[in-house]
Coordinates of N, CA and C in Angstrom, one line a residue:
M1080 N 171.7 139.8 71.7 CA 171.2 140.8 70.6 C 169.9 139.6 70.3
P1081 N 169.4 141.1 69.3 CA 168.1 141.2 69.4 C 167.6 140.2 67.8
K1082 N 166.7 138.9 67.1 CA 166.1 138.5 66.6 C 165.8 139.4 66.2
V1083 N 165.9 138.3 64.3 CA 165.3 138.8 63.0 C 164.5 138.6 62.1
K1084 N 163.7 139.2 62.6 CA 162.4 138.8 61.8 C 161.6 139.0 61.3
V1085 N 161.5 137.6 60.0 CA 161.8 137.4 58.5 C 159.8 137.8 58.8
K1086 N 159.7 138.8 57.3 CA 158.5 139.2 57.1 C 157.7 137.5 56.6
R1087 N 157.0 137.4 56.7 CA 156.1 136.0 55.7 C 155.2 137.3 54.7
K1088 N 155.3 136.1 53.7 CA 154.5 136.5 52.9 C 153.5 135.3 52.0
K1089 N 152.2 135.8 52.1 CA 151.1 135.4 51.7 C 151.4 134.6 50.1
P1090 N 151.2 133.4 50.0 CA 151.5 132.6 48.9 C 150.5 132.8 48.0
S1091 N 150.7 133.4 46.5 CA 149.7 133.6 45.1 C 149.5 132.1 45.2
L1092 N 148.4 132.6 44.3 CA 148.2 131.5 43.9 C 147.4 131.8 42.5
D1093 N 148.3 131.0 40.6 CA 147.2 131.9 39.6 C 145.8 130.5 40.3
M1094 N 145.2 131.4 39.6 CA 143.6 130.3 39.2 C 143.6 130.5 38.1
T1095 N 143.8 131.4 36.8 CA 144.0 131.2 35.2 C 145.0 129.4 34.8
P1096 N 145.2 128.6 34.8 CA 145.2 127.6 34.6 C 143.9 127.0 34.8
M1097 N 143.5 126.4 36.1 CA 142.8 126.3 36.2 C 141.3 126.2 35.8
V1098 N 141.5 127.7 35.6 CA 140.3 127.8 34.8 C 139.5 127.5 33.5
D1099 N 141.5 127.9 32.6 CA 141.5 127.3 31.6 C 140.8 126.0 30.9
L1100 N 141.4 125.2 32.2 CA 141.6 124.0 32.2 C 139.8 123.7 32.6
A1101 N 139.1 124.2 33.2 CA 138.0 123.8 33.2 C 137.1 124.2 32.0
F1102 N 138.0 125.7 31.7 CA 136.4 126.0 30.3 C 136.8 124.5 29.1
L1103 N 138.5 124.5 28.8 CA 138.4 123.3 27.8 C 137.4 122.0 28.9
L1104 N 137.8 121.8 29.2 CA 137.0 120.2 29.9 C 135.6 120.1 29.0
V1105 N 135.1 121.5 29.8 CA 133.2 121.6 29.4 C 133.1 121.3 28.1
T1106 N 134.1 122.8 27.3 CA 134.1 122.8 25.9 C 133.8 121.2 24.9
F1107 N 135.4 120.3 26.0 CA 135.3 118.8 24.8 C 133.7 118.2 24.9
F1108 N 133.2 118.2 26.8 CA 132.1 117.2 27.1 C 130.9 117.5 25.2
M1109 N 130.5 119.1 25.8 CA 129.3 119.6 24.6 C 129.9 119.0 23.8
L1110 N 130.8 119.2 23.0 CA 131.0 118.5 21.8 C 131.8 117.1 21.0
T1111 N 131.3 116.3 22.6 CA 131.6 114.3 21.8 C 130.0 114.0 22.4
T1112 N 129.6 115.0 23.2 CA 128.4 113.9 23.7 C 127.1 113.6 22.7
K1113 N 127.2 112.6 22.5 CA 126.1 112.1 21.6 C 124.7 112.4 22.5
F1114 N 123.3 112.6 21.9 CA 122.4 112.6 22.4 C 121.5 111.5 22.1
A1115 N 120.9 111.5 23.3 CA 120.0 109.4 22.9 C 119.1 110.7 21.4
P1116 N 118.1 109.9 20.6 CA 118.1 110.4 19.4 C 116.4 109.8 20.3
E1117 N 115.5 110.4 20.2 CA 114.1 110.8 20.3 C 113.2 109.4 19.8
E1118 N 112.0 108.4 20.7 CA 111.9 107.8 20.1 C 110.9 108.0 20.4
S1119 N 109.7 107.0 19.2 CA 108.5 107.5 19.2 C 107.3 106.6 20.0
V1120 N 108.1 105.6 21.2 CA 107.6 105.1 22.6 C 108.5 105.2 23.6
V1121 N 107.9 105.6 24.7 CA 108.7 105.0 25.4 C 108.6 103.5 26.2
V1122 N 109.3 102.2 26.4 CA 109.6 101.2 26.8 C 110.1 101.4 28.5
D1123 N 109.4 100.6 29.6 CA 110.3 100.8 31.0 C 110.4 99.0 30.6
T1124 N 112.1 98.9 30.7 CA 112.4 97.7 30.5 C 112.1 96.6 31.9
P1125 N 112.7 96.0 32.3 CA 111.9 95.2 33.4 C 113.9 95.0 33.4
S1126 N 114.4 94.4 34.9 CA 115.2 94.3 35.6 C 115.9 92.7 35.7
S1127 N 117.0 92.6 34.9 CA 118.2 91.5 35.2 C 118.6 91.7 35.8
V1128 N 119.9 90.7 35.5 CA 121.9 90.1 36.0 C 122.5 90.3 35.6
S1129 N 122.3 90.3 34.1 CA 122.4 90.0 32.6 C 123.7 90.9 31.9
E1130 N 124.8 90.5 31.9 CA 125.9 92.0 31.4 C 126.3 91.7 29.8
I1131 N 125.1 90.9 29.1 CA 125.8 90.8 28.0 C 125.0 92.4 28.0
K1132 N 126.0 93.0 26.4 CA 125.5 94.4 25.8 C 125.1 94.2 24.7
L1133 N 124.7 94.7 23.9 CA 124.1 94.6 22.5 C 125.0 95.8 22.3
P1134 N 125.5 95.6 20.4 CA 126.3 96.1 19.9 C 126.0 98.1 19.7
D1135 N 127.2 98.5 19.2 CA 126.5 99.7 18.7 C 125.6 100.3 17.5
T1136 N 126.4 99.6 17.1 CA 126.1 99.1 15.2 C 124.9 97.9 14.6
N1137 N 123.8 98.0 13.9 CA 123.7 97.2 13.5 C 122.6 96.2 13.9
V1138 N 121.9 97.1 14.5 CA 120.6 96.3 16.1 C 119.5 96.6 15.3
I1139 N 118.5 95.1 14.6 CA 117.1 95.6 15.2 C 116.5 95.7 16.1
T1140 N 115.8 96.9 16.4 CA 114.9 96.7 18.0 C 113.6 97.0 17.7
L1141 N 112.8 95.5 18.4 CA 111.9 95.8 18.5 C 110.8 96.1 19.5
S1142 N 110.7 96.8 19.7 CA 110.1 97.4 20.7 C 108.4 97.3 20.8
I1143 N 108.3 96.7 22.5 CA 106.5 96.9 22.4 C 106.4 97.5 23.5
D1144 N 105.3 98.0 23.9 CA 105.2 99.0 25.0 C 104.1 98.8 25.5
N1145 N 103.5 99.1 26.4 CA 102.4 98.7 27.8 C 101.0 98.5 27.1
Q1146 N 101.0 99.0 25.2 CA 99.6 99.5 24.7 C 99.4 98.5 24.1
D1147 N 100.4 96.8 24.3 CA 101.5 95.5 23.4 C 101.0 95.5 22.1
R1148 N 101.6 97.6 21.5 CA 102.6 97.9 20.3 C 103.5 97.9 20.1
V1149 N 104.1 97.2 18.9 CA 104.7 96.9 18.3 C 105.6 97.6 17.1
F1150 N 107.0 98.3 17.9 CA 107.5 99.6 17.0 C 108.7 98.3 16.4
F1151 N 109.4 98.7 15.1 CA 110.7 98.6 14.3 C 111.2 100.2 14.2
G1152 N 112.9 99.4 14.8 CA 113.5 100.4 14.5 C 114.4 99.9 14.0
V1153 N 115.7 100.7 13.2 CA 117.2 99.9 12.9 C 118.0 100.9 12.9
D1154 N 119.4 101.1 13.0 CA 120.1 102.0 12.8 C 120.7 101.8 10.8
G1155 N 121.7 102.8 11.3 CA 121.5 103.7 9.8 C 121.1 103.9 8.8
Q1156 N 121.5 105.1 8.5 CA 120.7 106.2 7.6 C 120.8 104.8 6.0
Q1157 N 121.6 104.7 5.6 CA 122.0 103.9 4.4 C 121.2 102.7 4.3
T1158 N 121.0 102.3 5.4 CA 120.1 100.2 5.6 C 118.6 100.8 5.9
K1159 N 118.7 102.3 6.6 CA 117.3 102.9 5.7 C 116.2 102.5 5.0
E1160 N 117.0 103.5 4.0 CA 116.5 104.3 3.0 C 116.6 102.9 2.0
A1161 N 117.7 101.8 2.1 CA 117.3 101.1 1.1 C 116.9 99.9 1.4
L1162 N 116.3 100.3 3.4 CA 114.9 98.7 3.1 C 113.5 99.4 3.2
L1163 N 113.4 100.7 3.2 CA 112.4 101.5 2.8 C 111.7 101.2 0.5
D1164 N 112.8 101.4 0.2 CA 113.0 101.2 -1.3 C 112.7 99.7 -1.7
K1165 N 112.9 98.6 -0.5 CA 112.5 96.6 -0.9 C 111.4 97.0 -0.1
M1166 N 110.7 97.8 1.1 CA 109.3 97.6 1.1 C 108.6 98.8 0.6
A1167 N 109.0 99.2 0.3 CA 108.2 100.0 -1.4 C 107.2 99.1 -2.1
G1168 N 108.5 98.2 -2.7 CA 108.5 97.6 -4.1 C 107.7 96.2 -3.6
K1169 N 107.6 95.5 -2.4 CA 107.1 94.9 -2.3 C 105.5 94.8 -1.8
Y1170 N 105.2 96.4 -1.3 CA 103.7 96.7 -0.6 C 103.3 97.8 -1.9
G1171 N 104.2 97.9 -2.8 CA 103.0 99.3 -3.8 C 103.3 100.6 -3.8
V1172 N 104.1 100.7 -3.1 CA 103.8 101.8 -2.0 C 105.1 103.0 -2.6
S1173 N 105.4 104.3 -3.4 CA 106.2 104.9 -3.4 C 106.5 105.8 -2.8
F1174 N 108.0 105.8 -2.4 CA 108.3 107.8 -1.4 C 108.7 108.5 -2.1
T1175 N 108.7 110.1 -2.0 CA 109.8 110.6 -2.5 C 110.6 110.8 -1.7
P1176 N 111.8 111.6 -2.9 CA 113.4 111.2 -2.1 C 112.9 112.6 -0.6
E1177 N 112.6 113.1 -0.5 CA 112.4 114.3 1.2 C 111.9 112.9 2.0
E1178 N 110.8 111.8 2.4 CA 110.1 110.7 2.3 C 111.6 109.9 2.4
K1179 N 111.8 109.1 2.1 CA 113.0 108.7 2.1 C 114.4 109.4 3.4
K1180 N 113.8 110.7 3.2 CA 115.7 111.0 3.8 C 115.1 111.4 5.8
T1181 N 113.7 111.5 5.3 CA 112.9 111.8 6.7 C 112.7 110.3 7.9
F1182 N 112.3 108.5 5.9 CA 112.2 108.0 7.4 C 114.0 107.5 7.2
S1183 N 115.0 107.8 6.9 CA 116.2 107.3 7.9 C 116.7 108.1 8.8
L1184 N 115.9 109.0 9.3 CA 116.3 110.0 10.7 C 115.5 109.3 11.7
L1185 N 114.2 108.4 11.5 CA 113.6 108.1 12.4 C 114.7 107.2 13.4
T1186 N 114.0 107.0 14.4 CA 114.7 106.1 15.4 C 114.3 104.5 15.4
N1187 N 113.2 105.1 15.4 CA 111.9 104.2 15.2 C 110.6 103.9 14.6
F1188 N 109.4 103.3 14.6 CA 107.9 103.7 14.5 C 107.8 102.8 14.4
G1189 N 105.8 102.8 14.4 CA 104.5 101.8 14.6 C 103.3 102.0 14.0
L1190 N 103.5 101.8 12.8 CA 102.8 102.5 11.4 C 102.7 101.0 10.2
P1191 N 101.2 101.0 9.9 CA 101.7 100.1 8.7 C 101.6 100.9 7.6
M1192 N 101.6 99.6 6.1 CA 102.4 100.6 5.5 C 102.1 101.7 4.6
N1193 N 100.1 101.9 5.3 CA 99.8 102.1 4.4 C 99.0 103.2 5.3
Q1194 N 99.9 103.4 6.2 CA 99.9 104.6 6.9 C 101.2 105.5 6.5
L1195 N 102.4 105.0 6.6 CA 103.9 105.2 6.7 C 104.2 106.8 5.7
K1196 N 103.3 106.4 4.0 CA 104.0 107.8 3.2 C 102.9 109.3 4.1
S1197 N 102.3 109.0 4.5 CA 101.3 110.4 5.0 C 102.1 110.6 5.8
Y1198 N 102.2 109.7 7.3 CA 103.0 110.2 7.8 C 104.5 111.1 8.2
L1199 N 105.7 110.3 7.4 CA 106.5 111.2 6.6 C 106.4 112.4 6.0
A1200 N 105.3 112.4 4.6 CA 105.0 113.4 4.4 C 104.5 114.5 5.3
M1201 N 104.0 114.3 6.8 CA 103.6 115.3 7.4 C 105.4 115.5 7.9
E1202 N 104.7 117.5 8.7 CA 105.6 118.3 9.5 C 106.8 117.5 10.7
S1203 N 107.5 117.6 11.0 CA 108.4 117.5 11.8 C 107.2 117.1 13.4
N1204 N 107.0 118.6 14.2 CA 106.2 118.6 15.1 C 104.8 118.3 15.5
A1205 N 104.3 117.1 13.9 CA 102.5 116.7 13.3 C 102.9 115.8 13.1
R1206 N 104.3 115.3 13.4 CA 104.7 113.5 12.7 C 105.1 113.2 14.9
K1207 N 105.1 114.0 16.0 CA 105.2 114.2 17.7 C 103.7 113.5 17.9
A1208 N 103.3 114.6 17.5 CA 101.0 114.4 17.6 C 100.6 113.0 17.7
V1209 N 101.5 112.2 16.9 CA 100.8 111.5 16.2 C 100.8 109.7 16.7
N1210 N 98.8 109.7 17.2 CA 99.3 108.4 17.6 C 99.7 107.2 17.2
Q1211 N 100.8 106.4 16.8 CA 101.1 105.5 16.0 C 100.3 104.3 16.7
P1212 N 100.2 103.4 15.5 CA 98.7 101.8 16.3 C 99.5 101.1 15.9
G1213 N 101.6 100.5 15.9 CA 102.1 99.9 15.6 C 101.6 99.2 14.6
I1214 N 102.8 98.5 14.6 CA 103.1 97.5 13.1 C 102.1 96.9 13.1
P1215 N 101.6 96.2 12.1 CA 100.9 94.6 12.1 C 101.6 93.4 12.4
I1216 N 101.3 92.8 13.3 CA 101.7 91.1 13.6 C 100.6 90.1 13.4
D1217 N 99.4 90.0 12.9 CA 98.4 89.7 12.9 C 99.7 88.5 11.7
S1218 N 98.2 87.1 12.0 CA 98.6 86.6 11.1 C 97.7 86.5 9.4
V1219 N 97.5 87.5 9.4 CA 96.7 87.7 8.3 C 98.1 88.8 7.3
N1220 N 98.4 90.0 8.7 CA 98.7 90.9 7.8 C 100.1 90.9 8.9
N1221 N 100.7 90.6 8.5 CA 102.4 89.9 9.0 C 103.1 91.2 8.8
Q1222 N 102.9 92.5 9.4 CA 104.2 93.1 8.7 C 105.9 93.4 9.3
L1223 N 105.4 92.9 9.9 CA 106.6 92.8 10.7 C 107.7 92.5 10.8
G1224 N 107.3 90.7 9.8 CA 108.1 89.4 9.9 C 108.6 90.6 8.4
D1225 N 107.4 90.7 7.3 CA 108.4 91.8 6.0 C 109.4 92.4 6.4
W1226 N 108.6 93.3 7.5 CA 110.5 94.5 7.9 C 111.9 94.0 8.2
V1227 N 111.3 92.9 9.3 CA 112.9 91.9 9.5 C 113.0 91.4 8.8
H1228 N 112.5 91.0 7.8 CA 113.2 90.1 6.5 C 113.6 90.7 5.9
Q1229 N 113.1 91.7 5.0 CA 114.1 92.4 4.0 C 115.0 93.2 5.0
T1230 N 114.9 94.0 6.1 CA 116.5 94.5 6.6 C 116.6 93.4 7.0
R1231 N 117.3 91.9 6.9 CA 119.0 90.8 7.0 C 118.8 90.5 5.9
L1232 N 118.2 90.8 5.0 CA 118.1 91.3 3.3 C 119.4 91.8 2.4
T1233 N 119.2 93.1 3.4 CA 120.2 94.7 3.0 C 121.2 94.7 4.2
N1234 N 120.6 94.0 4.8 CA 121.9 93.9 6.0 C 122.4 92.7 7.2
R1235 N 122.8 92.0 6.2 CA 123.6 90.5 6.8 C 123.8 90.8 8.2
E1236 N 125.0 91.6 8.6 CA 124.7 91.3 9.9 C 124.1 92.0 11.3
V1237 N 122.9 91.7 10.9 CA 122.2 93.4 11.6 C 121.7 91.7 13.5
V1238 N 121.4 93.0 14.1 CA 122.0 91.8 15.3 C 119.9 91.9 15.9
I1239 N 118.9 91.0 16.2 CA 117.8 91.6 16.4 C 117.6 91.5 17.9
A1240 N 117.2 92.3 18.8 CA 116.2 92.7 19.6 C 115.1 93.1 20.5
I1241 N 114.8 92.5 21.4 CA 113.3 93.1 21.6 C 113.1 93.2 23.2
K1242 N 112.2 94.0 22.8 CA 113.0 95.6 24.2 C 111.6 95.8 24.3
G1243 N 111.2 94.8 25.6 CA 109.0 94.6 25.7 C 109.5 95.2 27.0
D1244 N 108.2 96.1 26.8 CA 107.4 96.8 28.8 C 107.5 95.7 29.7
V1245 N 107.9 96.0 30.1 CA 107.8 95.4 31.9 C 106.2 95.0 31.7
D1246 N 105.4 95.9 32.0 CA 104.0 96.0 31.6 C 103.2 94.9 30.0
V1247 N 103.9 94.5 29.4 CA 102.8 93.9 28.1 C 102.9 92.4 28.3
S1248 N 101.5 92.6 27.9 CA 100.9 91.0 27.8 C 101.7 90.0 26.9
Y1249 N 102.1 88.3 27.8 CA 102.9 87.2 27.2 C 101.7 86.9 25.8
S1250 N 101.6 87.7 26.2 CA 101.1 86.8 23.9 C 101.3 88.3 23.3
T1251 N 102.2 89.3 23.3 CA 101.9 89.5 22.0 C 104.0 89.6 22.1
V1252 N 104.0 89.6 23.2 CA 105.9 89.1 23.2 C 105.6 87.7 22.4
Q1253 N 105.3 86.7 23.0 CA 105.1 85.6 22.5 C 104.6 85.3 20.7
R1254 N 103.5 86.1 20.4 CA 104.1 86.6 19.0 C 105.1 86.8 17.8
V1255 N 105.4 88.1 19.1 CA 106.7 88.3 17.8 C 108.1 87.4 17.9
I1256 N 107.6 86.9 19.3 CA 108.8 85.9 18.8 C 108.5 84.7 18.4
D1257 N 107.2 84.3 17.4 CA 106.8 83.7 16.5 C 106.6 83.4 15.3
I1258 N 106.7 85.2 14.7 CA 107.1 85.6 13.4 C 108.3 86.1 13.1
L1259 N 110.0 85.7 14.7 CA 110.8 85.8 14.6 C 111.5 84.4 13.8
Q1260 N 110.5 83.2 14.3 CA 111.5 81.9 14.5 C 110.7 81.2 13.2
D1261 N 109.5 82.0 12.3 CA 108.7 81.6 11.3 C 109.5 81.9 10.3
R1262 N 110.7 83.1 10.6 CA 111.0 83.7 9.1 C 113.0 82.7 9.3
K1263 N 112.6 81.6 10.9 CA 114.3 81.6 11.0 C 115.3 81.8 11.6
I1264 N 114.6 82.0 12.7 CA 115.5 83.5 12.9 C 115.3 82.6 14.7
N1265 N 116.1 82.4 15.3 CA 116.0 82.0 16.3 C 116.8 82.2 17.4
R1266 N 118.2 83.4 17.6 CA 118.7 84.4 17.9 C 118.3 85.4 17.8
F1267 N 118.2 86.0 19.2 CA 117.8 86.9 19.2 C 118.1 87.8 21.0
N1268 N 117.9 88.7 20.9 CA 118.6 89.8 22.7 C 117.0 89.9 22.5
L1269 N 117.6 89.7 24.4 CA 116.1 90.4 25.4 C 116.4 92.0 26.0
V1270 N 116.2 93.2 25.7 CA 116.8 94.0 26.4 C 115.8 94.3 28.0
T1271 N 116.5 94.4 28.9 CA 116.4 94.4 30.1 C 117.3 95.6 30.7
D1272 N 117.1 96.0 31.8 CA 117.6 97.3 32.6 C 118.5 96.0 33.8
M1273 N 119.5 97.1 33.5 CA 121.1 96.7 34.8 C 119.7 96.8 36.4
E1274 N 120.1 95.1 36.3 CA 119.6 95.2 38.8 C 120.9 94.8 38.9
N1275 N 121.3 95.5 40.4 CA 121.7 95.0 41.3 C 122.2 93.9 41.2
K1276 N 123.7 93.2 42.0 CA 123.3 91.7 42.3 C 123.5 91.2 43.0
P1277 N 122.8 90.7 43.8 CA 122.3 90.2 45.5 C 123.7 90.2 45.6
Q1278 N 124.3 90.8 47.2 CA 125.7 90.8 47.4 C 125.5 89.1 49.0
N1279 N 127.1 87.9 48.6 CA 126.4 86.7 49.1 C 127.0 87.5 51.0

């Protein structure tokens, strides 16, 4: 008696659900991604093995680049607007509502108070081309200390982080630390890049 041969069918795989899932994932990541804001200065931080992370909010960042220029940044648009009002009153400068709005959107800046108004009045592309000299930190004109002090009066919960370039001079970092200590601030963080821990 001859054997009956069963016809084999090729399995069919419907790829539609997988393609739908891929597009949903791409859409999700596109909508939830936060792009890093553009900073006025690029700082190449030294590496360390510390695992302590800065909080996501309420951080004053003092960036020091390889040309020893100091830049000031704080998060929170309302904090920035209130801070600018306090500094304007202290230094006798007035800012328009548009300039305040522009200031609230800056990540950081490195300008003396007498140049800040004209900087904020510029168009966005013109601001990118400005070579900022850094916030004054000398003993006669210590504007950095005023920015930090007024920020702490505006928001008591701020944490201070110093982000120094790997090639910055020691004396500049020491001057920034001295300014903080003159304001009775002895707790601050040093921002570094994560380094792989040595294997034992």
